[in-house]
PDB file of C-alpha atoms in Angstrom:
ATOM      1  CA  MET A   1      -5.325 -14.253  27.930  1.00 49.00           C
ATOM      2  CA  SER A   2      -6.926 -17.494  28.826  1.00 60.00           C
ATOM      3  CA  GLY A   3      -9.006 -19.209  26.213  1.00 73.00           C
ATOM      4  CA  GLN A   4      -8.187 -16.846  23.387  1.00 84.00           C
ATOM      5  CA  SER A   5      -6.519 -18.133  20.279  1.00 87.00           C
ATOM      6  CA  ARG A   6      -3.589 -16.410  18.665  1.00 87.00           C
ATOM      7  CA  ALA A   7      -5.843 -15.226  15.845  1.00 86.00           C
ATOM      8  CA  GLU A   8      -8.286 -13.640  18.313  1.00 89.00           C
ATOM      9  CA  ARG A   9      -5.465 -11.880  20.163  1.00 91.00           C
ATOM     10  CA  LEU A  10      -4.020 -10.599  16.890  1.00 90.00           C
ATOM     11  CA  ALA A  11      -7.463  -9.401  15.813  1.00 89.00           C
ATOM     12  CA  ARG A  12      -7.722  -7.380  19.033  1.00 92.00           C
ATOM     13  CA  VAL A  13      -4.235  -5.941  18.490  1.00 93.00           C
ATOM     14  CA  ARG A  14      -5.241  -5.095  14.910  1.00 91.00           C
ATOM     15  CA  ASP A  15      -8.306  -3.220  16.192  1.00 93.00           C
ATOM     16  CA  VAL A  16      -6.158  -1.231  18.626  1.00 94.00           C
ATOM     17  CA  GLN A  17      -3.631  -0.472  15.881  1.00 93.00           C
ATOM     18  CA  GLU A  18      -6.473   0.725  13.638  1.00 93.00           C
ATOM     19  CA  LYS A  19      -7.558   3.172  16.345  1.00 95.00           C
ATOM     20  CA  MET A  20      -3.962   4.370  16.713  1.00 93.00           C
ATOM     21  CA  ARG A  21      -3.738   4.951  12.946  1.00 93.00           C
ATOM     22  CA  GLN A  22      -7.010   6.865  12.991  1.00 95.00           C
ATOM     23  CA  LEU A  23      -5.680   9.027  15.830  1.00 95.00           C
ATOM     24  CA  GLU A  24      -2.512   9.803  13.849  1.00 94.00           C
ATOM     25  CA  GLU A  25      -4.632  10.666  10.792  1.00 95.00           C
ATOM     26  CA  TRP A  26      -6.763  12.971  12.937  1.00 97.00           C
ATOM     27  CA  ARG A  27      -3.618  14.700  14.255  1.00 95.00           C
ATOM     28  CA  LEU A  28      -2.362  15.108  10.698  1.00 95.00           C
ATOM     29  CA  GLY A  29      -5.702  16.621   9.696  1.00 96.00           C
ATOM     30  CA  GLU A  30      -5.446  19.125  12.540  1.00 96.00           C
ATOM     31  CA  ILE A  31      -1.958  20.142  11.421  1.00 96.00           C
ATOM     32  CA  VAL A  32      -3.105  20.546   7.811  1.00 96.00           C
ATOM     33  CA  ARG A  33      -6.002  22.739   8.985  1.00 97.00           C
ATOM     34  CA  GLU A  34      -3.566  24.848  11.011  1.00 96.00           C
ATOM     35  CA  GLU A  35      -1.301  25.178   7.967  1.00 95.00           C
ATOM     36  CA  ASN A  36      -4.253  26.323   5.851  1.00 96.00           C
ATOM     37  CA  ARG A  37      -5.209  28.852   8.536  1.00 96.00           C
ATOM     38  CA  LEU A  38      -1.656  30.229   8.563  1.00 94.00           C
ATOM     39  CA  LEU A  39      -1.574  30.445   4.766  1.00 94.00           C
ATOM     40  CA  GLU A  40      -4.860  32.348   4.785  1.00 95.00           C
ATOM     41  CA  ASN A  41      -3.494  34.666   7.465  1.00 92.00           C
ATOM     42  CA  GLU A  42      -0.380  35.268   5.362  1.00 91.00           C
ATOM     43  CA  ARG A  43      -2.504  36.017   2.303  1.00 90.00           C
ATOM     44  CA  GLU A  44      -4.582  38.524   4.258  1.00 87.00           C
ATOM     45  CA  LEU A  45      -1.476  40.230   5.651  1.00 83.00           C
ATOM     46  CA  LEU A  46       0.051  40.509   2.182  1.00 82.00           C
ATOM     47  CA  GLU A  47      -3.172  41.958   0.793  1.00 81.00           C
ATOM     48  CA  THR A  48      -3.196  44.678   3.447  1.00 77.00           C
ATOM     49  CA  LEU A  49       0.393  45.627   2.602  1.00 73.00           C
ATOM     50  CA  GLY A  50      -0.690  46.673  -0.859  1.00 67.00           C
ATOM     51  CA  SER A  51      -3.289  49.149   0.320  1.00 60.00           C
ATOM     52  CA  GLN A  52      -2.548  52.818  -0.426  1.00 60.00           C
ATOM     53  CA  SER A  53      -3.910  54.376   2.723  1.00 57.00           C
ATOM     54  CA  LEU A  54      -2.433  57.452   4.397  1.00 51.00           C
ATOM     55  CA  MET A  55      -2.045  55.379   7.580  1.00 56.00           C
ATOM     56  CA  HIS A  56      -0.285  52.609   5.687  1.00 59.00           C
ATOM     57  CA  GLY A  57       3.213  53.599   6.795  1.00 63.00           C
ATOM     58  CA  LEU A  58       2.272  53.582  10.468  1.00 68.00           C
ATOM     59  CA  PHE A  59       1.379  49.902  10.426  1.00 72.00           C
ATOM     60  CA  LEU A  60       4.028  48.647   8.010  1.00 75.00           C
ATOM     61  CA  GLU A  61       6.504  47.580  10.685  1.00 80.00           C
ATOM     62  CA  GLY A  62       3.811  45.787  12.683  1.00 82.00           C
ATOM     63  CA  LYS A  63       2.592  43.961   9.592  1.00 82.00           C
ATOM     64  CA  ALA A  64       6.125  42.924   8.700  1.00 83.00           C
ATOM     65  CA  ALA A  65       6.621  41.543  12.207  1.00 88.00           C
ATOM     66  CA  ALA A  66       3.300  39.700  11.948  1.00 89.00           C
ATOM     67  CA  LEU A  67       4.407  38.227   8.609  1.00 90.00           C
ATOM     68  CA  ARG A  68       7.686  37.035  10.161  1.00 93.00           C
ATOM     69  CA  ARG A  69       5.834  35.395  13.079  1.00 94.00           C
ATOM     70  CA  ASN A  70       3.368  33.801  10.685  1.00 93.00           C
ATOM     71  CA  ASP A  71       6.192  32.520   8.482  1.00 94.00           C
ATOM     72  CA  LEU A  72       7.946  30.984  11.490  1.00 96.00           C
ATOM     73  CA  ALA A  73       4.722  29.318  12.623  1.00 95.00           C
ATOM     74  CA  LEU A  74       4.128  28.073   9.071  1.00 95.00           C
ATOM     75  CA  ARG A  75       7.602  26.518   8.894  1.00 96.00           C
ATOM     76  CA  GLN A  76       7.081  24.806  12.257  1.00 96.00           C
ATOM     77  CA  THR A  77       3.684  23.545  11.156  1.00 96.00           C
ATOM     78  CA  ARG A  78       5.151  22.122   7.954  1.00 95.00           C
ATOM     79  CA  GLU A  79       7.810  20.301   9.991  1.00 96.00           C
ATOM     80  CA  GLN A  80       5.079  18.914  12.251  1.00 96.00           C
ATOM     81  CA  GLU A  81       3.103  17.895   9.174  1.00 96.00           C
ATOM     82  CA  ALA A  82       6.064  15.965   7.757  1.00 96.00           C
ATOM     83  CA  ALA A  83       6.535  14.170  11.084  1.00 96.00           C
ATOM     84  CA  ALA A  84       2.804  13.445  11.304  1.00 95.00           C
ATOM     85  CA  ARG A  85       2.741  12.041   7.762  1.00 96.00           C
ATOM     86  CA  GLU A  86       5.618   9.747   8.683  1.00 96.00           C
ATOM     87  CA  LYS A  87       3.749   8.560  11.789  1.00 94.00           C
ATOM     88  CA  VAL A  88       0.640   7.861   9.713  1.00 95.00           C
ATOM     89  CA  THR A  89       2.702   5.878   7.210  1.00 95.00           C
ATOM     90  CA  LYS A  90       4.321   3.845  10.004  1.00 95.00           C
ATOM     91  CA  ALA A  91       0.952   3.246  11.664  1.00 94.00           C
ATOM     92  CA  GLN A  92      -0.506   2.052   8.345  1.00 94.00           C
ATOM     93  CA  ALA A  93       2.429  -0.308   7.800  1.00 95.00           C
ATOM     94  CA  THR A  94       2.151  -1.707  11.324  1.00 94.00           C
ATOM     95  CA  GLU A  95      -1.584  -2.167  10.948  1.00 93.00           C
ATOM     96  CA  LYS A  96      -1.060  -4.018   7.658  1.00 94.00           C
ATOM     97  CA  ARG A  97       1.582  -6.321   9.182  1.00 94.00           C
ATOM     98  CA  ILE A  98      -0.694  -7.173  12.097  1.00 93.00           C
ATOM     99  CA  GLU A  99      -3.603  -7.727   9.723  1.00 92.00           C
ATOM    100  CA  ARG A 100      -1.546 -10.178   7.649  1.00 93.00           C
ATOM    101  CA  ALA A 101      -0.373 -11.996  10.790  1.00 93.00           C
ATOM    102  CA  ALA A 102      -3.968 -12.268  12.035  1.00 91.00           C
ATOM    103  CA  GLU A 103      -5.130 -13.636   8.682  1.00 92.00           C
ATOM    104  CA  LYS A 104      -2.291 -16.155   8.675  1.00 93.00           C
ATOM    105  CA  ALA A 105      -3.093 -17.239  12.247  1.00 92.00           C
ATOM    106  CA  GLU A 106      -6.768 -17.656  11.316  1.00 92.00           C
ATOM    107  CA  ALA A 107      -5.801 -19.785   8.315  1.00 93.00           C
ATOM    108  CA  VAL A 108      -3.523 -21.946  10.471  1.00 93.00           C
ATOM    109  CA  GLU A 109      -6.272 -22.399  13.058  1.00 93.00           C
ATOM    110  CA  ARG A 110      -8.797 -23.328  10.355  1.00 93.00           C
ATOM    111  CA  ALA A 111      -6.341 -25.841   8.904  1.00 94.00           C
ATOM    112  CA  GLU A 112      -5.690 -27.346  12.349  1.00 93.00           C
ATOM    113  CA  THR A 113      -9.423 -27.614  13.029  1.00 93.00           C
ATOM    114  CA  GLU A 114     -10.038 -29.204   9.646  1.00 95.00           C
ATOM    115  CA  ARG A 115      -7.173 -31.628  10.212  1.00 95.00           C
ATOM    116  CA  ALA A 116      -8.546 -32.619  13.613  1.00 94.00           C
ATOM    117  CA  GLU A 117     -12.010 -33.127  12.127  1.00 94.00           C
ATOM    118  CA  LEU A 118     -10.606 -35.252   9.298  1.00 93.00           C
ATOM    119  CA  LEU A 119      -8.588 -37.366  11.738  1.00 93.00           C
ATOM    120  CA  LEU A 120     -11.683 -37.891  13.871  1.00 93.00           C
ATOM    121  CA  ALA A 121     -13.703 -38.886  10.804  1.00 91.00           C
ATOM    122  CA  LEU A 122     -10.922 -41.262   9.763  1.00 92.00           C
ATOM    123  CA  GLU A 123     -10.797 -42.826  13.219  1.00 91.00           C
ATOM    124  CA  ASP A 124     -14.588 -43.261  13.177  1.00 88.00           C
ATOM    125  CA  HIS A 125     -14.424 -44.833   9.732  1.00 89.00           C
ATOM    126  CA  LEU A 126     -11.612 -47.198  10.738  1.00 88.00           C
ATOM    127  CA  ALA A 127     -13.421 -48.137  13.934  1.00 87.00           C
ATOM    128  CA  ALA A 128     -16.623 -48.858  12.001  1.00 85.00           C
ATOM    129  CA  ARG A 129     -14.715 -50.867   9.406  1.00 84.00           C
ATOM    130  CA  SER A 130     -12.855 -52.839  12.044  1.00 82.00           C
ATOM    131  CA  ALA A 131     -16.146 -53.604  13.807  1.00 81.00           C
ATOM    132  CA  SER A 132     -17.727 -54.811  10.577  1.00 79.00           C
ATOM    133  CA  LEU A 133     -14.830 -57.159   9.864  1.00 72.00           C
ATOM    134  CA  GLU A 134     -15.087 -58.914  13.208  1.00 68.00           C
TER     135      GLU A 134
END
């Protein structure tokens, strides 16, 4: 990366990390929506079990199987959600570390620039003073 300072490179890495965090948050949101869909499906299945229809007994076994499948999917979704939350947390921590490193690099670069400017001003002052004494 020719010509780029450390602070500029870290700022670019920070931007990429921010996008990665946003992607993980989006994935987590999708999993939460899927969990809500499964919970709604479970609620609907349980409501139909309570109906007192003459045909109720014919569909009881099918509904029970559907509830078992839904419960399995819900458990898997909750496991995915826990993993996704952990990824989001890690992505946030990484983003914060990179952000702090970029801020520190910017401060160091500003200090180095200021130091160079002060040294140049000092050299100019000393040169002007030396010329006036001659």
